[in-house]
PDB file of C-alpha atoms in Angstrom:
ATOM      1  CA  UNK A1268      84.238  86.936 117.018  1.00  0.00           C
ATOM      2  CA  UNK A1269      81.511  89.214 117.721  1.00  0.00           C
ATOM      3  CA  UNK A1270      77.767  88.757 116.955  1.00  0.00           C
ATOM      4  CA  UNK A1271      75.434  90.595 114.308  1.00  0.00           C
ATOM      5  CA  UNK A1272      71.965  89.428 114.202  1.00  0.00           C
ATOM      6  CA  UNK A1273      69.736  90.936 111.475  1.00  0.00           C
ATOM      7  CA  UNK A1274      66.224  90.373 111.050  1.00  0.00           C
ATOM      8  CA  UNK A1275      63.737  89.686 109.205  1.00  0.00           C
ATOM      9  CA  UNK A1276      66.372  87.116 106.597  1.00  0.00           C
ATOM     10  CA  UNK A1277      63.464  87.412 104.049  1.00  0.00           C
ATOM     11  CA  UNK A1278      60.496  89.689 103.572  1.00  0.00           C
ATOM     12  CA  UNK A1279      58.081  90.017 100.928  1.00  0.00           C
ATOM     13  CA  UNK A1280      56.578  93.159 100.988  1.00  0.00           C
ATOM     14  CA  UNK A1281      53.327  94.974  98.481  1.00  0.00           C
ATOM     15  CA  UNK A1282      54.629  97.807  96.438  1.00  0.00           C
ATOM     16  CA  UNK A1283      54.308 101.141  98.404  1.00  0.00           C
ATOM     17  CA  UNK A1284      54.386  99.861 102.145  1.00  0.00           C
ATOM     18  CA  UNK A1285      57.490 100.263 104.486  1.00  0.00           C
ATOM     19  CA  UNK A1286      59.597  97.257 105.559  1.00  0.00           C
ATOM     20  CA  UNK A1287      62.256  97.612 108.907  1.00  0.00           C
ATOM     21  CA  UNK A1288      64.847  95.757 108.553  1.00  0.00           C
ATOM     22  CA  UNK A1289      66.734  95.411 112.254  1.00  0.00           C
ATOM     23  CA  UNK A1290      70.657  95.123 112.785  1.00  0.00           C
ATOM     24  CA  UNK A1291      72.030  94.193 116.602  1.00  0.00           C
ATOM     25  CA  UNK A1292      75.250  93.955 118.126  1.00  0.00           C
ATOM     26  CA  UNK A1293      74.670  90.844 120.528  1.00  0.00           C
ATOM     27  CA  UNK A1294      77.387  91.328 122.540  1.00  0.00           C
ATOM     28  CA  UNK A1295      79.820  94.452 121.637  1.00  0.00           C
ATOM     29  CA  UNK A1296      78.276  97.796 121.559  1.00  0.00           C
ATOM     30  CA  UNK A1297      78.654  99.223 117.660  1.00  0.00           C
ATOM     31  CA  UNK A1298      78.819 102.750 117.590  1.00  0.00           C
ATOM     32  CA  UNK A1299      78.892 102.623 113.509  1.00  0.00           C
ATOM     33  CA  UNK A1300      76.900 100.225 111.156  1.00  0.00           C
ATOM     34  CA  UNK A1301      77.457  99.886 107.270  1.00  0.00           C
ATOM     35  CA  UNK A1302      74.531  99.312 105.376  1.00  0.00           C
ATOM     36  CA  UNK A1303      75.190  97.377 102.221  1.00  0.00           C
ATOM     37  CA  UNK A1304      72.858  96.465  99.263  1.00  0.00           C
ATOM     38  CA  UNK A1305      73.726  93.395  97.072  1.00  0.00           C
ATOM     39  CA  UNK A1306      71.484  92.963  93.556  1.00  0.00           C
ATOM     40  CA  UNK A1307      72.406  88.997  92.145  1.00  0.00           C
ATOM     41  CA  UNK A1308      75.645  88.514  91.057  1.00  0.00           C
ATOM     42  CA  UNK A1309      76.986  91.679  91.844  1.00  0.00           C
ATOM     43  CA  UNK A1310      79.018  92.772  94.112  1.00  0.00           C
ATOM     44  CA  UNK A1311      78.285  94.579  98.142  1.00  0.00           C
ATOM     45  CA  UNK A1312      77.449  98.321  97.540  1.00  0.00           C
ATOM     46  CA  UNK A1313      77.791 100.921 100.621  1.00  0.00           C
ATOM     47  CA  UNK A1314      74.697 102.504 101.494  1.00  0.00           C
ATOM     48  CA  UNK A1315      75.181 104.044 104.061  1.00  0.00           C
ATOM     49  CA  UNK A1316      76.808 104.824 107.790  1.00  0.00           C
ATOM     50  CA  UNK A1317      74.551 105.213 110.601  1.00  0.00           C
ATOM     51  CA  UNK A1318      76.193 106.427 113.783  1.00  0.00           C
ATOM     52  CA  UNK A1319      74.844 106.147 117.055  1.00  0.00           C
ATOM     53  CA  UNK A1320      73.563 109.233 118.426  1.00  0.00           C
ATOM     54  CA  UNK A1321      74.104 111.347 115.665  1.00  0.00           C
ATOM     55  CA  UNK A1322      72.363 111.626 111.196  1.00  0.00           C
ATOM     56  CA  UNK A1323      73.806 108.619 108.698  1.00  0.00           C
ATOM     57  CA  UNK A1324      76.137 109.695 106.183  1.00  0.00           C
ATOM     58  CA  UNK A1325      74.480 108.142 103.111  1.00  0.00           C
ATOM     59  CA  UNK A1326      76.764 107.345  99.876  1.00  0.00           C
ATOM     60  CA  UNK A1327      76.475 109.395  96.511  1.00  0.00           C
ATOM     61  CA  UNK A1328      73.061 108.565  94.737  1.00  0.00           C
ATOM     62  CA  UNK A1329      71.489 106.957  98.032  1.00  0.00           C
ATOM     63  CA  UNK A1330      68.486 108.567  98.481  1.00  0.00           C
ATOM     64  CA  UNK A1331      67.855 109.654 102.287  1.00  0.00           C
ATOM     65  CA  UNK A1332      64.537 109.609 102.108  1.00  0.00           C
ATOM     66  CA  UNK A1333      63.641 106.624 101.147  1.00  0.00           C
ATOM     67  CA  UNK A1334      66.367 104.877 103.177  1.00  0.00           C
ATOM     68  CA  UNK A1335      65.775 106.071 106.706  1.00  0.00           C
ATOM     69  CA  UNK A1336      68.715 104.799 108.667  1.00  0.00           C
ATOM     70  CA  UNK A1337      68.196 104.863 112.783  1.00  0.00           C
ATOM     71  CA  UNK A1338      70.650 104.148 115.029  1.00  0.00           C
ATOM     72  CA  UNK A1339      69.286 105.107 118.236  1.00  0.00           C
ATOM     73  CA  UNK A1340      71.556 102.833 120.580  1.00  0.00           C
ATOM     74  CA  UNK A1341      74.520 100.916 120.587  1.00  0.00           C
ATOM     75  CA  UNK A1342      73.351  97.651 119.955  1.00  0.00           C
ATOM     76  CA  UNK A1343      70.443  98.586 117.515  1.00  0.00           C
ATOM     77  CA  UNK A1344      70.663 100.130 113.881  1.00  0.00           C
ATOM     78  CA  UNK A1345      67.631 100.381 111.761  1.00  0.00           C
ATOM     79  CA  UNK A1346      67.224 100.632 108.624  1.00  0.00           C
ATOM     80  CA  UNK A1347      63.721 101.302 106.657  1.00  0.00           C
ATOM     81  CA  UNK A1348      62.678 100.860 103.143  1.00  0.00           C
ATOM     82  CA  UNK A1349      60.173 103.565 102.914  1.00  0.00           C
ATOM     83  CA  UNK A1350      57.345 103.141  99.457  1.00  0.00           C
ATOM     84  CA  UNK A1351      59.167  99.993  98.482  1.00  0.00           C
ATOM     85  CA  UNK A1352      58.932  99.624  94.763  1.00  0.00           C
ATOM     86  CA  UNK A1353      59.882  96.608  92.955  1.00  0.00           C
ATOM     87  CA  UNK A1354      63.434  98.092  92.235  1.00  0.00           C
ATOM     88  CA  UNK A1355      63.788  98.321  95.617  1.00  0.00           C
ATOM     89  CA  UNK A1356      64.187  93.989  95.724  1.00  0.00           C
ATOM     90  CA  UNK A1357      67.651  93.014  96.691  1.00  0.00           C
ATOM     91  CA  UNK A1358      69.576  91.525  99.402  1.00  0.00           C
ATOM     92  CA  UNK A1359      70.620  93.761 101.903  1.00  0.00           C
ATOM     93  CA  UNK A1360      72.899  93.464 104.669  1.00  0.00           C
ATOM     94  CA  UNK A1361      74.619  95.329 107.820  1.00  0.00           C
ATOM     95  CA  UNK A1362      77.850  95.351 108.897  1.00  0.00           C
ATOM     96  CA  UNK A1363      80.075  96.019 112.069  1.00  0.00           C
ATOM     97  CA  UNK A1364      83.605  97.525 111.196  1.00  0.00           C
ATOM     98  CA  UNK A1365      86.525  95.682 113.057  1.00  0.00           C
ATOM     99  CA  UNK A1366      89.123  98.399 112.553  1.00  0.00           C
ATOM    100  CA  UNK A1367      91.930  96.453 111.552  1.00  0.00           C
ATOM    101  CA  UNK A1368      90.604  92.957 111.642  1.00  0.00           C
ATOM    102  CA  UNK A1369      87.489  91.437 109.896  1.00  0.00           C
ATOM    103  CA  UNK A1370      83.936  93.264 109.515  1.00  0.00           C
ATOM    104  CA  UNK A1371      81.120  91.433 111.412  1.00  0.00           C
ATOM    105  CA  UNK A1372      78.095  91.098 108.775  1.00  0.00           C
ATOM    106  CA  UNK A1373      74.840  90.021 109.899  1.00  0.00           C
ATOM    107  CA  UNK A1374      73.139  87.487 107.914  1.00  0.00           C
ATOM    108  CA  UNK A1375      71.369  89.811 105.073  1.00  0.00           C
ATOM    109  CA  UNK A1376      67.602  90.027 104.616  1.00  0.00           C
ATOM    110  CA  UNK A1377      66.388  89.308 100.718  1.00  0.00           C
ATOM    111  CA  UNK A1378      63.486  91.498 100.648  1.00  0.00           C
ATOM    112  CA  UNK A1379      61.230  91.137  97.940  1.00  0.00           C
ATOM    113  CA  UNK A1380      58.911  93.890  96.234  1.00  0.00           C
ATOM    114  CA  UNK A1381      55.898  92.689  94.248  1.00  0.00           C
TER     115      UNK A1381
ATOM    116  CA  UNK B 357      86.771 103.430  93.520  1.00  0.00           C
ATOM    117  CA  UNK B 358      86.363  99.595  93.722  1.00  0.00           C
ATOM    118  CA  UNK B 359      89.505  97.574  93.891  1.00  0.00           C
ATOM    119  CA  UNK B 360      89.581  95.309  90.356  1.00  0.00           C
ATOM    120  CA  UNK B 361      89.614  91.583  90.278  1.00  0.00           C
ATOM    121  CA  UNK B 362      90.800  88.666  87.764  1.00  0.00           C
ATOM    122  CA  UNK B 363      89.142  86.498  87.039  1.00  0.00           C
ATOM    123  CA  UNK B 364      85.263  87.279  86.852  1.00  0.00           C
ATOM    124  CA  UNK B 365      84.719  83.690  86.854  1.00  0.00           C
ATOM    125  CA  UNK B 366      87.015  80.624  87.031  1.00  0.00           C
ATOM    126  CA  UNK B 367      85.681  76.960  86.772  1.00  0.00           C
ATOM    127  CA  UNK B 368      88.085  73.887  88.749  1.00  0.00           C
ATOM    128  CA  UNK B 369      87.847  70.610  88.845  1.00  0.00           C
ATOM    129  CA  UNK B 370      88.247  68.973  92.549  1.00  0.00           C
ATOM    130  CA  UNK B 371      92.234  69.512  93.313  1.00  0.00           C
ATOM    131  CA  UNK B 372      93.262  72.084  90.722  1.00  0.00           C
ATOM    132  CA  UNK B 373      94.597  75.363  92.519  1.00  0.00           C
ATOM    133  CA  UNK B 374      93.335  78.887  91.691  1.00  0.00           C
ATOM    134  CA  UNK B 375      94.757  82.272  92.162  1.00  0.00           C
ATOM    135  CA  UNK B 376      92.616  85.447  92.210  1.00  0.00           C
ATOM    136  CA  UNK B 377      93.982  89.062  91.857  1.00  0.00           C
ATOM    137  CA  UNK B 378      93.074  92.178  93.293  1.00  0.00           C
ATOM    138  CA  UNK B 379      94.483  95.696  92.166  1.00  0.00           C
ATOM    139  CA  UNK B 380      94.190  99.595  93.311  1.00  0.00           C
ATOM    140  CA  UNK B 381      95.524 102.325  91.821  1.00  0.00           C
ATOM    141  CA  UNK B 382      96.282 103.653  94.957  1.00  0.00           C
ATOM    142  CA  UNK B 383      98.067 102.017  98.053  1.00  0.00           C
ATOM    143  CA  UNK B 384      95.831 100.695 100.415  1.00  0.00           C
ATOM    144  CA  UNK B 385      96.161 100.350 104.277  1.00  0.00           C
ATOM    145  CA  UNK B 386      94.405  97.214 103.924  1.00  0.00           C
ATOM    146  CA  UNK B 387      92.793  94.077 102.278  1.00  0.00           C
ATOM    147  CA  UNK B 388      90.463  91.715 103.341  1.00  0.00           C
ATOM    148  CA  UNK B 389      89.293  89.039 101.552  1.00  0.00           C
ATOM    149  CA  UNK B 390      86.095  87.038 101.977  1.00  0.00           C
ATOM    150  CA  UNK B 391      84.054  84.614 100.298  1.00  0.00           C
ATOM    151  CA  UNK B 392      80.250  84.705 100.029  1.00  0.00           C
ATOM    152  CA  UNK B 393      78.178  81.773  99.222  1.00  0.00           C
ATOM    153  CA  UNK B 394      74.796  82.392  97.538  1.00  0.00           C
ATOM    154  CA  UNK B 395      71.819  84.306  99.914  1.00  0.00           C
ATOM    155  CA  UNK B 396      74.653  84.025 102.570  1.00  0.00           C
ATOM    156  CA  UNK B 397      76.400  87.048 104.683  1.00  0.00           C
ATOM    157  CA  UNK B 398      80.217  87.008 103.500  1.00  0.00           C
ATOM    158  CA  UNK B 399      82.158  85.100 105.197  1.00  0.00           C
ATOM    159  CA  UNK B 400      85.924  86.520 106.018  1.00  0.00           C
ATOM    160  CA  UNK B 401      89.010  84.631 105.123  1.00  0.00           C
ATOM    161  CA  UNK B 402      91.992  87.291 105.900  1.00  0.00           C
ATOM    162  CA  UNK B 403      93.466  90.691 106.088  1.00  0.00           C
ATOM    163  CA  UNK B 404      96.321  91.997 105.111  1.00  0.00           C
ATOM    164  CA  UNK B 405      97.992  94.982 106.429  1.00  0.00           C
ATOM    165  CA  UNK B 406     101.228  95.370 105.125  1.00  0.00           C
ATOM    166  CA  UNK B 407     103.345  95.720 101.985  1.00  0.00           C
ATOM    167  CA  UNK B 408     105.193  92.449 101.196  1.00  0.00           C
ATOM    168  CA  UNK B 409     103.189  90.370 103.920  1.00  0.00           C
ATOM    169  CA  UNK B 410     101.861  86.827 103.093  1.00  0.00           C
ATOM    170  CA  UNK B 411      99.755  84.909 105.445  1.00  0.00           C
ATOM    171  CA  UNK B 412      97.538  81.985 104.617  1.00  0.00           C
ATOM    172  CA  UNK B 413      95.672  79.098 106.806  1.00  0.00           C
ATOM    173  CA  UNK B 414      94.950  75.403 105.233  1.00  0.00           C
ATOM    174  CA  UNK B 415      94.911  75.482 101.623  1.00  0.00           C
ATOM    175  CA  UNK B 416      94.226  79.110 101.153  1.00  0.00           C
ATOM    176  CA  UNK B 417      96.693  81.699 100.930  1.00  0.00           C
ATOM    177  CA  UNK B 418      97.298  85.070 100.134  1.00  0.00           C
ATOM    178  CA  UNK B 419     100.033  88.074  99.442  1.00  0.00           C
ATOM    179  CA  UNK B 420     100.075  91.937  99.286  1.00  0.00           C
ATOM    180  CA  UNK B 421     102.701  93.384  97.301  1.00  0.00           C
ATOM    181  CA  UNK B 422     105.386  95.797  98.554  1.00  0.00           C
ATOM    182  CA  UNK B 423     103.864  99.037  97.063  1.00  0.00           C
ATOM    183  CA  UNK B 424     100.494  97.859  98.970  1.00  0.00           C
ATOM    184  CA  UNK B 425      98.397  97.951  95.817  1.00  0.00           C
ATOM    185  CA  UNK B 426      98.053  94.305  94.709  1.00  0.00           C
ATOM    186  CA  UNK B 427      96.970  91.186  96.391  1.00  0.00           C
ATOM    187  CA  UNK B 428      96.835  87.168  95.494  1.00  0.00           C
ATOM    188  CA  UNK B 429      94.523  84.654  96.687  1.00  0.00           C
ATOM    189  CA  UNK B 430      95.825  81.613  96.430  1.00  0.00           C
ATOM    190  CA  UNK B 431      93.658  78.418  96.451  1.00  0.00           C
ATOM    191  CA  UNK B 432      95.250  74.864  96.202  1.00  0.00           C
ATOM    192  CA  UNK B 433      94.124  71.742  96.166  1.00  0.00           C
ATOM    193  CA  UNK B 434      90.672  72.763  95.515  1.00  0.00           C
ATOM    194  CA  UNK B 435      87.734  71.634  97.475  1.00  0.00           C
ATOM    195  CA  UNK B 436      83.993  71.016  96.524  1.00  0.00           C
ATOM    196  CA  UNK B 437      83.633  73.469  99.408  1.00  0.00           C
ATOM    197  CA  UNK B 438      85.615  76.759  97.946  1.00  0.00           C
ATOM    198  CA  UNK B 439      82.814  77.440  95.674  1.00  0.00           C
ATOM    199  CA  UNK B 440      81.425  80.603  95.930  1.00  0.00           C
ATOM    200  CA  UNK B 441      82.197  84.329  95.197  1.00  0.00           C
ATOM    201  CA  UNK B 442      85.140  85.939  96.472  1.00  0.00           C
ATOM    202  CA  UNK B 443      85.448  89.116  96.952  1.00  0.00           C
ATOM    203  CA  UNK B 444      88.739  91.313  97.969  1.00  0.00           C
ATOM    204  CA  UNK B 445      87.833  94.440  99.831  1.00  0.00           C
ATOM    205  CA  UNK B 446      89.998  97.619 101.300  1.00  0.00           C
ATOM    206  CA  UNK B 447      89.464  99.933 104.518  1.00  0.00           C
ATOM    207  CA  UNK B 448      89.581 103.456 103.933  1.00  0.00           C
ATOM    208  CA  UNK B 449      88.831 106.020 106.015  1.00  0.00           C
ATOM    209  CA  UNK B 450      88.831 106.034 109.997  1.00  0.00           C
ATOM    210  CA  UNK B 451      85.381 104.435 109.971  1.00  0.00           C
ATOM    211  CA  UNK B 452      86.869 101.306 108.361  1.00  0.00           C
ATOM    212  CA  UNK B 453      84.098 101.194 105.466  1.00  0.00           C
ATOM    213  CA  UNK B 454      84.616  98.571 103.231  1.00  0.00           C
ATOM    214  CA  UNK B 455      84.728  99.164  99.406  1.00  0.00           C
ATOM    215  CA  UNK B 456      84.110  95.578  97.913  1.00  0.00           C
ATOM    216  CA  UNK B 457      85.513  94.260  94.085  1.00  0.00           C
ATOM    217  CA  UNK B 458      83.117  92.724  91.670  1.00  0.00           C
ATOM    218  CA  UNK B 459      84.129  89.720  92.895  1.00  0.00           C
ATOM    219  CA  UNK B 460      85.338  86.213  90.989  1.00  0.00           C
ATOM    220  CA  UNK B 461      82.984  83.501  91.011  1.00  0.00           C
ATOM    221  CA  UNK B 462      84.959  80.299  91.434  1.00  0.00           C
ATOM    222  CA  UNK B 463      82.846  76.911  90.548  1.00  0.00           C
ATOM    223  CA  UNK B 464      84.683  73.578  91.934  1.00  0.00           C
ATOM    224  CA  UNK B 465      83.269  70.733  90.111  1.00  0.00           C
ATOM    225  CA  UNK B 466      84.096  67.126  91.332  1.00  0.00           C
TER     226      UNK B 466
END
């Protein structure tokens, strides 16, 4: 199946900096990335769509802002936590649609807020 | 709107089968099922596309009712291994989002 790397897998970051977190298609080009946030034991939340070439659609109560999503070719999608704030702490993770077969996830980063 | 799944939480002993259920209120052009292990990216198990199929590899199974709105996992024969969370999922949309359950945390205990 295809290949979603994701980096960093775990960051600890100081309350108010930035933290990148990097999706990439290793060997399909992705023309649309889901962004999904995970807090413990609950369940994968849609953040957000980033499209290549063209604005994310972010999901109801996302805010843009603070989530900047880039997807500036079709092997990379970025997304940044901008003024991360302990709240902010959860696993996220990235995902390639596969139409009518399985999603290709990368492996999540835990980021940490303190 | 999140498909809803039975159990929350189910606890096996090594061997004992397991089914999970998934339900919409709305037919679904798909479900996918995958199971995530703590920290850990999900990992995919099936998909399901149409009403009445059932499809199923080893010990793990599942089904997708007629009117496309339910689905079974079926785990048998439990293994140490099937712990995790499971999680049933549908596609909606021509971007092929996926809208995840709650999930059911199954615990396989030797």
């Amino acid at each position: 199946g295809a290949v979603v790397s994701q980096h960093p897998s775990r960051v600890i970051c100081k309350s108010g900096t930035s933290v990148k977190i990097e999706c990439r298609s290793l060997d399909f080009q992705a023309t649309t990335m889901f962004w999904y946030r995970q807090f413990p034991k609950q369940s994968l939340m849609l953040m957000a769509t980033s499209n290549e070439g063209s604005k994310a659609t972010y999901e109801q109560g996302v805010e843009k802002d603070k989530f900047l999503i880039n997807h500036a070719s079709l092997t990379l999608s970025t997304l940044t936590v901008t003024s991360a704030h302990p709240e902010d702490s959860s696993f996220y993770i990235c995902s390639a649609p596969g139409g009518y077969t399985e999603a290709f996830f990368g492996q999540g980063t835990r980021l940490t807020v303190v | 709107q999140q498909p809803v799944q039975s159990p929350q939480a189910v606890i096996l002993r090594e061997g004992e089968d397991a089914v999970i259920n998934c339900s919409s209120s709305k037919a679904l052009y798909s479900v996918h099922w995958y199971r995530q292990k703590h920290g850990e990216a999900p990992v995919f198990l099936m998909i399901l596309l149409k009403g009445g199929e059932q499809k199923g590899h080893e010990k793990i199974s599942a089904s997708f009712n007629e009117k496309k709105q339910q689905s079974s996992l079926y785990l048998t024969a439990s293994q140490l291994s099937y712990s995790g969370t499971y999680f049933c999922s549908y596609s909606g949309g021509s971007n092929y989002k996926l809208t995840f359950g709650k999930g059911t945390l199954l615990t396989v205990n030797p």
